[in-house]
PDB file of N, CA, C and O in Angstrom:
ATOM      1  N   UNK Y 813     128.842  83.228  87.004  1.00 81.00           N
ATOM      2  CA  UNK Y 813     129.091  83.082  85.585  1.00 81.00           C
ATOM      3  C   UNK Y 813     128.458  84.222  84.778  1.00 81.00           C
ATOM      4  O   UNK Y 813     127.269  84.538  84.832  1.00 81.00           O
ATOM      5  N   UNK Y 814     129.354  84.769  84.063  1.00 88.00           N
ATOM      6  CA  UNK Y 814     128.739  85.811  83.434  1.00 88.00           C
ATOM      7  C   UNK Y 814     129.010  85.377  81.152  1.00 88.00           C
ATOM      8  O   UNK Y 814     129.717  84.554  80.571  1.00 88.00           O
ATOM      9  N   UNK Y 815     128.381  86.061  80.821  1.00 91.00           N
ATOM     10  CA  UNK Y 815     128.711  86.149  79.207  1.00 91.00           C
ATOM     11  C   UNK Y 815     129.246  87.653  78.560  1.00 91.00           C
ATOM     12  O   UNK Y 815     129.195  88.794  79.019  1.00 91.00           O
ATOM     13  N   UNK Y 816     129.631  87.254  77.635  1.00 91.00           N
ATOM     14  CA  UNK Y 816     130.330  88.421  76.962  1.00 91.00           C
ATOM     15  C   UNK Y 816     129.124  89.490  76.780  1.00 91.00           C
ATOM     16  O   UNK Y 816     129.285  90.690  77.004  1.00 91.00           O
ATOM     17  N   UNK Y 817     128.177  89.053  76.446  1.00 93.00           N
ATOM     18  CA  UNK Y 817     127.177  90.137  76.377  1.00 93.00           C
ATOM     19  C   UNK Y 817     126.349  91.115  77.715  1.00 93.00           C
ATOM     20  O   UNK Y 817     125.787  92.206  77.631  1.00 93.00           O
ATOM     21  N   UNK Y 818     126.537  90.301  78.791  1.00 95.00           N
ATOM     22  CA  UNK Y 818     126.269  91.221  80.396  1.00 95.00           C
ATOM     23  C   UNK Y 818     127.499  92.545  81.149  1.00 95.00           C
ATOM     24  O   UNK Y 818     128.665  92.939  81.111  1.00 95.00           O
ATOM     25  N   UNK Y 819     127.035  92.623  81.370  1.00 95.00           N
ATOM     26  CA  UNK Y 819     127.954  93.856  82.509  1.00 95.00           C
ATOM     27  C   UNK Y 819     127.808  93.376  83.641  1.00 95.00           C
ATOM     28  O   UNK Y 819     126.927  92.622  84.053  1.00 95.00           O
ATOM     29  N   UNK Y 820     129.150  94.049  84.437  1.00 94.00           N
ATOM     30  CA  UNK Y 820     128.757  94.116  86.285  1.00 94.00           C
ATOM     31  C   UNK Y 820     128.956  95.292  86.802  1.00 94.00           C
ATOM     32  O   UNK Y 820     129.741  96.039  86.218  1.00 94.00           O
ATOM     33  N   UNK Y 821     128.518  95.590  87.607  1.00 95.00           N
ATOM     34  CA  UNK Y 821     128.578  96.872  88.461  1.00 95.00           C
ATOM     35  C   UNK Y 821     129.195  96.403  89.956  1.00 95.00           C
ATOM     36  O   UNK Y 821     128.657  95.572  90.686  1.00 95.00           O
ATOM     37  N   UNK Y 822     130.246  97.009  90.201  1.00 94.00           N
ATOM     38  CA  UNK Y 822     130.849  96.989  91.363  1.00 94.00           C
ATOM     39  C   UNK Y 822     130.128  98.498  92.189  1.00 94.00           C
ATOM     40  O   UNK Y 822     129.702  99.530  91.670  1.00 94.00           O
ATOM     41  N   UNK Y 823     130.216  98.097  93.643  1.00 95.00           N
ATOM     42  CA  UNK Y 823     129.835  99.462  94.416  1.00 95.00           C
ATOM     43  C   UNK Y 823     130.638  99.523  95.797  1.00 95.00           C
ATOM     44  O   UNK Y 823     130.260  98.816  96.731  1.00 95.00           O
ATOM     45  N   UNK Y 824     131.706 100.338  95.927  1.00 95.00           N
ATOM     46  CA  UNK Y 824     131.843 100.391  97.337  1.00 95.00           C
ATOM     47  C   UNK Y 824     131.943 100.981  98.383  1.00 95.00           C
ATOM     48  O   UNK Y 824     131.559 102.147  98.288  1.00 95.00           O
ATOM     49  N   UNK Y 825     132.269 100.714  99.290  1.00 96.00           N
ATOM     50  CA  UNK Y 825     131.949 101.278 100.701  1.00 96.00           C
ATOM     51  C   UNK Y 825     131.912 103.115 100.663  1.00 96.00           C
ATOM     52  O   UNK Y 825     131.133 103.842 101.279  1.00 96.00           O
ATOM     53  N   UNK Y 826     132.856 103.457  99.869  1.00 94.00           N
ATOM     54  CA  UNK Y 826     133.046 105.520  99.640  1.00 94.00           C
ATOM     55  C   UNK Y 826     131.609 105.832  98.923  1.00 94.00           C
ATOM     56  O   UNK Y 826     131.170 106.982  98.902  1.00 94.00           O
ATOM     57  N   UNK Y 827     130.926 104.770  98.357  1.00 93.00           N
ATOM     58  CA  UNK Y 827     129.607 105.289  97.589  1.00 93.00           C
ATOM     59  C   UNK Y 827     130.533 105.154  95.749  1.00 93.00           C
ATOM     60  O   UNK Y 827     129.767 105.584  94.886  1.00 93.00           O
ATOM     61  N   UNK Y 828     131.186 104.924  95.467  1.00 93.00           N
ATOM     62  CA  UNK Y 828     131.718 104.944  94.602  1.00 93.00           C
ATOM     63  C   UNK Y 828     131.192 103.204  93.386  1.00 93.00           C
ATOM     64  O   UNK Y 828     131.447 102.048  93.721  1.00 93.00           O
ATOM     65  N   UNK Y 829     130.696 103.490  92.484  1.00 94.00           N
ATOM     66  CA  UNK Y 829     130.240 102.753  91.202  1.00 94.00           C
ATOM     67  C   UNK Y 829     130.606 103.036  90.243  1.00 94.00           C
ATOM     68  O   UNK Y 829     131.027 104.079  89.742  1.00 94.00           O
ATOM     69  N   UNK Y 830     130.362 101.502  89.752  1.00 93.00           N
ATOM     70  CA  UNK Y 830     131.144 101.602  87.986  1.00 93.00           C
ATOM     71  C   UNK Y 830     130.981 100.044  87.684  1.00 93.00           C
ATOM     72  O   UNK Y 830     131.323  99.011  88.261  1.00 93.00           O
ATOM     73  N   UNK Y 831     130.156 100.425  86.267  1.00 94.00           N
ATOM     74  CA  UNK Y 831     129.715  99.490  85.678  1.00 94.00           C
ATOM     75  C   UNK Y 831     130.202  99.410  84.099  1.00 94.00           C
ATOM     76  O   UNK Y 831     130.061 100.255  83.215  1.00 94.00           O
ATOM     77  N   UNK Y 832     130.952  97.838  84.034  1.00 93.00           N
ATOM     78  CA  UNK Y 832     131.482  97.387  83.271  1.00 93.00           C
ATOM     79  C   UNK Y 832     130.963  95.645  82.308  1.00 93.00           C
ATOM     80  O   UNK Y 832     130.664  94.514  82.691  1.00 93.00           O
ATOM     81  N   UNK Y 833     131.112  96.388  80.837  1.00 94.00           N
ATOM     82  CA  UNK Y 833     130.841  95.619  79.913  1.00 94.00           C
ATOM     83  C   UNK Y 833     131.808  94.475  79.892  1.00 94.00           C
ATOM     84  O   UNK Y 833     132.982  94.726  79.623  1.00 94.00           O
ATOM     85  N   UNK Y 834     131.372  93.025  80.192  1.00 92.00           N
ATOM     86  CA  UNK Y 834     131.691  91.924  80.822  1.00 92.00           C
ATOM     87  C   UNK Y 834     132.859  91.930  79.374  1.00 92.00           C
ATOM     88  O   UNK Y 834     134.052  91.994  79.673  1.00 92.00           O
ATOM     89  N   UNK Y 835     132.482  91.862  77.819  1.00 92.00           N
ATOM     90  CA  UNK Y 835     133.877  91.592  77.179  1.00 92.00           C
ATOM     91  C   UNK Y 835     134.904  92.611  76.886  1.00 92.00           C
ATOM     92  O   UNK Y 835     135.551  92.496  75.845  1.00 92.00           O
ATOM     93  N   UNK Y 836     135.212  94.002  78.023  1.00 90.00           N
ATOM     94  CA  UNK Y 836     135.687  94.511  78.161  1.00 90.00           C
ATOM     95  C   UNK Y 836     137.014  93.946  79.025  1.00 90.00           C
ATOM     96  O   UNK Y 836     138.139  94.443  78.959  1.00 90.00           O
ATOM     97  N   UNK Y 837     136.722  93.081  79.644  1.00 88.00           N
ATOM     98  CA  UNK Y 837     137.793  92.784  80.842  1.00 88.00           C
ATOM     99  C   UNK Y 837     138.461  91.595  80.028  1.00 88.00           C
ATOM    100  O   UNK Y 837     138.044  90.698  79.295  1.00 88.00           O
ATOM    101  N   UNK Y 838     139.710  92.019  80.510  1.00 86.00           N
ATOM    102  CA  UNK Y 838     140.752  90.822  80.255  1.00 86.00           C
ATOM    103  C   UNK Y 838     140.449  89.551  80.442  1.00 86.00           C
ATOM    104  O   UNK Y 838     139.448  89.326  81.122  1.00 86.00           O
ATOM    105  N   UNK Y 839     141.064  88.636  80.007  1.00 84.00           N
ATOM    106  CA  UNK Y 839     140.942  87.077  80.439  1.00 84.00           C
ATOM    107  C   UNK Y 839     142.514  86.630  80.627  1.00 84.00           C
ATOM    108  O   UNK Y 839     143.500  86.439  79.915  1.00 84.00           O
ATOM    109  N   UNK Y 840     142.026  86.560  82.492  1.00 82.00           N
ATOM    110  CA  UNK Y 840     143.118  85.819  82.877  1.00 82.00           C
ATOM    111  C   UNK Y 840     143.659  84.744  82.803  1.00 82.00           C
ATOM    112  O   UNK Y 840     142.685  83.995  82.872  1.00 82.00           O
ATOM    113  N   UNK Y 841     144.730  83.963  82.690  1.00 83.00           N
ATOM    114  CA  UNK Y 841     144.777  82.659  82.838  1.00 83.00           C
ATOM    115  C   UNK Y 841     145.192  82.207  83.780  1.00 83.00           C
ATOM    116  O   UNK Y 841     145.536  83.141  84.504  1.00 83.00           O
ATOM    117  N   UNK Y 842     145.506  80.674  84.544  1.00 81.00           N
ATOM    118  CA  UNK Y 842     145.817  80.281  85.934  1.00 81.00           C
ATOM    119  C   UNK Y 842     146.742  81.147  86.668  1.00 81.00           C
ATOM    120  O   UNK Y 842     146.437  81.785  87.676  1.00 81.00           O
ATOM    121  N   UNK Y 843     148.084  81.129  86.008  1.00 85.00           N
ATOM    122  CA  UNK Y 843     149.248  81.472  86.315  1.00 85.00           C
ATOM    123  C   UNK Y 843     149.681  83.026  86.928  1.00 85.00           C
ATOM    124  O   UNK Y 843     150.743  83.334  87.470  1.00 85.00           O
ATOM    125  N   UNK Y 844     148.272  84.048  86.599  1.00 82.00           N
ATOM    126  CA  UNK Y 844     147.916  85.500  86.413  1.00 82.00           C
ATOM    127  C   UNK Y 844     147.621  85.508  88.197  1.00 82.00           C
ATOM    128  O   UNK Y 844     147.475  84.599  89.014  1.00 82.00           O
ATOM    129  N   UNK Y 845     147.623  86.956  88.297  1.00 83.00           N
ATOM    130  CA  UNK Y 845     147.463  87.165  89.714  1.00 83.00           C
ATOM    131  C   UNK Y 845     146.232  88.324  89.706  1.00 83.00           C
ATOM    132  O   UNK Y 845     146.188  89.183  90.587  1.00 83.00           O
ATOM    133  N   UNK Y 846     145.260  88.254  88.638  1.00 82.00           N
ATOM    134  CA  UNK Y 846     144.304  88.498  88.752  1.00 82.00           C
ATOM    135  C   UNK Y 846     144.394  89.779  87.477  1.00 82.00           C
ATOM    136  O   UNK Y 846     145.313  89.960  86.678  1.00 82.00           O
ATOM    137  N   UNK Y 847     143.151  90.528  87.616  1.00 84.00           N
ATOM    138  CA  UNK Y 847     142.757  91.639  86.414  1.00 84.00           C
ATOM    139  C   UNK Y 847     142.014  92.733  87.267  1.00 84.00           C
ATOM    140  O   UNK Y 847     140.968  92.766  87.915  1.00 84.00           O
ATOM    141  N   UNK Y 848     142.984  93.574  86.984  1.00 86.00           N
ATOM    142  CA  UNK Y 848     142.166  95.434  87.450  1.00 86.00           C
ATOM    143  C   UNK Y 848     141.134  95.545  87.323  1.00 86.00           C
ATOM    144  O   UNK Y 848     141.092  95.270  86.124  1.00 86.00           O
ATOM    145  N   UNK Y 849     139.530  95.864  87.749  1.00 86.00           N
ATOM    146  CA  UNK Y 849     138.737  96.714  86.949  1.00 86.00           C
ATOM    147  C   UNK Y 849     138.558  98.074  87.182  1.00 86.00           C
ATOM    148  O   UNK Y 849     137.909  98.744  86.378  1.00 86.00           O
ATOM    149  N   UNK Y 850     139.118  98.635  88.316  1.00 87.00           N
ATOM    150  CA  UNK Y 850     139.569  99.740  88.943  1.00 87.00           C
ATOM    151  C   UNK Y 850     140.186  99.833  90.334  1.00 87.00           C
ATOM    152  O   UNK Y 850     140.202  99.027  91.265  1.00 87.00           O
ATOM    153  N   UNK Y 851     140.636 100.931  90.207  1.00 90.00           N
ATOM    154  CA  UNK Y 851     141.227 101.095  91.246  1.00 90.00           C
ATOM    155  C   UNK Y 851     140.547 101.736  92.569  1.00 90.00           C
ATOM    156  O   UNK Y 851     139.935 102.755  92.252  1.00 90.00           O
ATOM    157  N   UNK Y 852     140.466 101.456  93.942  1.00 91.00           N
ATOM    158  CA  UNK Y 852     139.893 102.590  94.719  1.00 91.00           C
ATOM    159  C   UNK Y 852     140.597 103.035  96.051  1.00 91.00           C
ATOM    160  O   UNK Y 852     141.562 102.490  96.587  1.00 91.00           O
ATOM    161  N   UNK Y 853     140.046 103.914  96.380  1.00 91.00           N
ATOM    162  CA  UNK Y 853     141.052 104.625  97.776  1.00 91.00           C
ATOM    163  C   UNK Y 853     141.627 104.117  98.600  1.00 91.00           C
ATOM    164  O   UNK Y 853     141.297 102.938  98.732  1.00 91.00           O
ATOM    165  N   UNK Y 854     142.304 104.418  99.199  1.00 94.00           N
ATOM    166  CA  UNK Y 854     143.509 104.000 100.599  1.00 94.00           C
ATOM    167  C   UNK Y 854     142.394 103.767 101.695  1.00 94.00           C
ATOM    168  O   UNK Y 854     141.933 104.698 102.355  1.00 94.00           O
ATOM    169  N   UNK Y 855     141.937 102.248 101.858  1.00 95.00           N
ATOM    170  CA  UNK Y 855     141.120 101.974 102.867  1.00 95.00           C
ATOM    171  C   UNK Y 855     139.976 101.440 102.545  1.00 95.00           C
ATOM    172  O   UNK Y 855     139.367 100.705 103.323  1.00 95.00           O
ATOM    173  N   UNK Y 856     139.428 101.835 101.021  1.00 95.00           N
ATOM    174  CA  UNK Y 856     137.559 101.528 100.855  1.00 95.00           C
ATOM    175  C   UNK Y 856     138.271 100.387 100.397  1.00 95.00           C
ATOM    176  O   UNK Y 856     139.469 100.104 100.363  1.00 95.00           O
ATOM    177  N   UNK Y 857     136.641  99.474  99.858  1.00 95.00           N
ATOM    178  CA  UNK Y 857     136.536  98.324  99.297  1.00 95.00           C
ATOM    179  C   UNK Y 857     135.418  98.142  98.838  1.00 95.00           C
ATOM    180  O   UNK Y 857     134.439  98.840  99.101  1.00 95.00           O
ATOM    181  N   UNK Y 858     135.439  97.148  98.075  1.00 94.00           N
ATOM    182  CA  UNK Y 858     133.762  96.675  97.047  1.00 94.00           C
ATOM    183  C   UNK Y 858     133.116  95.917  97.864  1.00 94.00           C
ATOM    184  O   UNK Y 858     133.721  94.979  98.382  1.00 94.00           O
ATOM    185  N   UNK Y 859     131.948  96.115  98.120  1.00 96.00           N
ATOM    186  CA  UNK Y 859     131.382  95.767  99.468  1.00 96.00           C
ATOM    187  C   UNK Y 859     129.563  95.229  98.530  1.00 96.00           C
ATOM    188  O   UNK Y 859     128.433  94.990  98.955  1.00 96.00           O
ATOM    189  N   UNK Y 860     130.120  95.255  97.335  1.00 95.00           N
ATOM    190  CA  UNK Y 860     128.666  94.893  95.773  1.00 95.00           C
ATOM    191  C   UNK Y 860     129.222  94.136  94.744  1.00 95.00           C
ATOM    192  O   UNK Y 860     130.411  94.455  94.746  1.00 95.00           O
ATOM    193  N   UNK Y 861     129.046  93.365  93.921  1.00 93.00           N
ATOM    194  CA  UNK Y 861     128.720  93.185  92.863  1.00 93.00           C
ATOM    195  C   UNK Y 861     127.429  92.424  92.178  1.00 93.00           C
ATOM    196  O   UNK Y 861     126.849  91.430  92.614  1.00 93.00           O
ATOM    197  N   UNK Y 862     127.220  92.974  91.300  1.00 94.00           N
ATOM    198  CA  UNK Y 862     125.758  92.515  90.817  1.00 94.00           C
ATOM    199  C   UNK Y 862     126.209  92.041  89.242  1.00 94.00           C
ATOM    200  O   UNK Y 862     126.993  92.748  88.608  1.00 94.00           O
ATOM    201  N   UNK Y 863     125.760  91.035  88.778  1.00 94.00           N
ATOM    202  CA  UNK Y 863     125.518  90.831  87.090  1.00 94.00           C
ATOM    203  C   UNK Y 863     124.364  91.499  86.261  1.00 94.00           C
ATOM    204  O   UNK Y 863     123.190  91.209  86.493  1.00 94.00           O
ATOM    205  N   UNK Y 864     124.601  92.094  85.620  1.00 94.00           N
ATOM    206  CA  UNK Y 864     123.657  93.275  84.632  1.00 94.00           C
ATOM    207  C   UNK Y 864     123.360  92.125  83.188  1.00 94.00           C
ATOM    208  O   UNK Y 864     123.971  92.179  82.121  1.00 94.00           O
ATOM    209  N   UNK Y 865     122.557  91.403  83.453  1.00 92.00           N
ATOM    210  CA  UNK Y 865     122.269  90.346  81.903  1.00 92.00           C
ATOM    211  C   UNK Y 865     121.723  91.462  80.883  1.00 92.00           C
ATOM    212  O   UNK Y 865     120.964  92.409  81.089  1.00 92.00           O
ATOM    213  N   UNK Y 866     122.236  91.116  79.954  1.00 80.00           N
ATOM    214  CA  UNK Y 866     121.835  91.965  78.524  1.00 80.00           C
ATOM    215  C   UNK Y 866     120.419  91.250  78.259  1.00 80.00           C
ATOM    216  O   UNK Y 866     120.443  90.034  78.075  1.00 80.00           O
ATOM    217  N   UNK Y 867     118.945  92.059  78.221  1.00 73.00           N
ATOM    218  CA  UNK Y 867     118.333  91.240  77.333  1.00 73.00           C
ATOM    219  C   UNK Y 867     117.727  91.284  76.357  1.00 73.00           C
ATOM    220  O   UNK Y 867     116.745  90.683  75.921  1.00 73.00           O
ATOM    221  N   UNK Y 868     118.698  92.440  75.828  1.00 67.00           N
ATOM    222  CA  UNK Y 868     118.547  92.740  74.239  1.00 67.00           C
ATOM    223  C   UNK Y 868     117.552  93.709  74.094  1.00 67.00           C
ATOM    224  O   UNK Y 868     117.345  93.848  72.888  1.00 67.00           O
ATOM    225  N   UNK Y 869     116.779  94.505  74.814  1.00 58.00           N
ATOM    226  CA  UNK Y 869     115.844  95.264  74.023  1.00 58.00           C
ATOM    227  C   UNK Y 869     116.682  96.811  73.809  1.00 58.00           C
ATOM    228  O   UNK Y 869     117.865  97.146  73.871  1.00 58.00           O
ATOM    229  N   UNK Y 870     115.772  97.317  73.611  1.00 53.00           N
ATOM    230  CA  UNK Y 870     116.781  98.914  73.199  1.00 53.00           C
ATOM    231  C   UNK Y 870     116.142  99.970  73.870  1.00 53.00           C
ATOM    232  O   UNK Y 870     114.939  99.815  74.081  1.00 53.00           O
ATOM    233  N   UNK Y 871     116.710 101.082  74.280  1.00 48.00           N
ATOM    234  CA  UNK Y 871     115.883 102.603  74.424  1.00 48.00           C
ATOM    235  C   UNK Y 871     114.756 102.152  75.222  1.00 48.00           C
ATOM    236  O   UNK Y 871     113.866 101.503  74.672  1.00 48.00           O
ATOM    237  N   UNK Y 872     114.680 102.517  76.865  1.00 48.00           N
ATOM    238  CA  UNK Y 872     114.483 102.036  77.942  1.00 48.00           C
ATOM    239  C   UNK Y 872     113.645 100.897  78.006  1.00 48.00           C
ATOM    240  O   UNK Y 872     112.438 100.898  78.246  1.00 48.00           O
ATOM    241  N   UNK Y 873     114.225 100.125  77.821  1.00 48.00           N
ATOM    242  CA  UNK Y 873     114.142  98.246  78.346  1.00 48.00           C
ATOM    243  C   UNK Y 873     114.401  98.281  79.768  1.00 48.00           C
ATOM    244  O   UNK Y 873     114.716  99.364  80.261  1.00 48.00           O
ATOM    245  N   UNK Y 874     114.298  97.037  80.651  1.00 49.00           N
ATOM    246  CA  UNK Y 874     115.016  97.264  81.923  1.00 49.00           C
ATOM    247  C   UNK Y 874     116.163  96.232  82.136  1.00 49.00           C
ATOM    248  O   UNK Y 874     116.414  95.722  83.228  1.00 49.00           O
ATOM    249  N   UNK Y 875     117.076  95.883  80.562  1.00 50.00           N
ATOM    250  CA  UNK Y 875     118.510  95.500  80.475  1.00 50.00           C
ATOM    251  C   UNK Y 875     119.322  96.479  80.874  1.00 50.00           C
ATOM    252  O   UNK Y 875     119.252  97.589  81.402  1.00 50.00           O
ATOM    253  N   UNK Y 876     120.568  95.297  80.223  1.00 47.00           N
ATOM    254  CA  UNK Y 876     121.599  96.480  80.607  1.00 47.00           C
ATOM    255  C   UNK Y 876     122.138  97.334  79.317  1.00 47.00           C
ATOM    256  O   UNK Y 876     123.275  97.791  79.435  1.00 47.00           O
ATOM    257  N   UNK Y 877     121.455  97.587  78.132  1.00 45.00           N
ATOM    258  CA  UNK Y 877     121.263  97.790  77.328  1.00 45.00           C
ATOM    259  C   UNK Y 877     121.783  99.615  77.235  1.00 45.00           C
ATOM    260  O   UNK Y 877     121.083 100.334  77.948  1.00 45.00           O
ATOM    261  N   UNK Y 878     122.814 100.289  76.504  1.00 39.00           N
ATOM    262  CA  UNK Y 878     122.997 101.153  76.928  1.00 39.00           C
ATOM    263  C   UNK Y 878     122.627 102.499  75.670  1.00 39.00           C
ATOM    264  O   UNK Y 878     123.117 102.091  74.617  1.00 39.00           O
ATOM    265  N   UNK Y 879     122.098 103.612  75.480  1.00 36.00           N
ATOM    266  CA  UNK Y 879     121.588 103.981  74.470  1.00 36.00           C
ATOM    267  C   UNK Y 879     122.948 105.278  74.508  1.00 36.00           C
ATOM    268  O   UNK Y 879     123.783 105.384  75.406  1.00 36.00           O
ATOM    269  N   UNK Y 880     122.839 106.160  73.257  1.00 38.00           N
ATOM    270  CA  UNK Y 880     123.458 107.108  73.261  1.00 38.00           C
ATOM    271  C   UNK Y 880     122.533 108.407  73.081  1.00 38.00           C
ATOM    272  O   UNK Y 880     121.580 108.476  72.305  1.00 38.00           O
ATOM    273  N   UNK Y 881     122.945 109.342  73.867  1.00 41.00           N
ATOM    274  CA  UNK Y 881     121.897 110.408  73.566  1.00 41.00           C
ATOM    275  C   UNK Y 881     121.053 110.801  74.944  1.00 41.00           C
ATOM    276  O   UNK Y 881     121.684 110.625  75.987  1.00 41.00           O
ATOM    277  N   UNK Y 882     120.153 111.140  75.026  1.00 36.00           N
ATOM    278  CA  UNK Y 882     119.316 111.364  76.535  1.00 36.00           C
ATOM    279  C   UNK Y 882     118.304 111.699  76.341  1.00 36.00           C
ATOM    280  O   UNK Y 882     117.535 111.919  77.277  1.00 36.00           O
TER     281      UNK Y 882
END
């Protein structure tokens, strides 16, 4: 179970990641045959997922909290 405010990070087998803001993704309903969050190569697979809980702090917290700038 995730909330609109967390992310997940998928990781798979090529070394390949990508982490996505949970009310970014569609909402499927029964009848649906599921929702993209990317696509990956002829053969790999997601072999991770983790839930990234938001917990609100800002400018390095250890959420998933994302800043702009460096």
């Amino acid at each position: 179970p995730v909330v609109d405010s967390d992310q997940i990070m998928l990781v798979t087998d090529g070394g390949m990641v990508i982490r996505v803001p949970v009310d970014e993704i569609r909402i499927a309903r029964r009848p649906a045959q599921g929702v993209v969050v990317f696509k990956v190569a002829e053969g790999e697979r997601v072999v991770s997922a983790a839930r990234l809980a938001d917990t609100g702090e800002e400018n390095g917290g250890n959420g998933a909290s994302i800043s702009e700038g460096g």
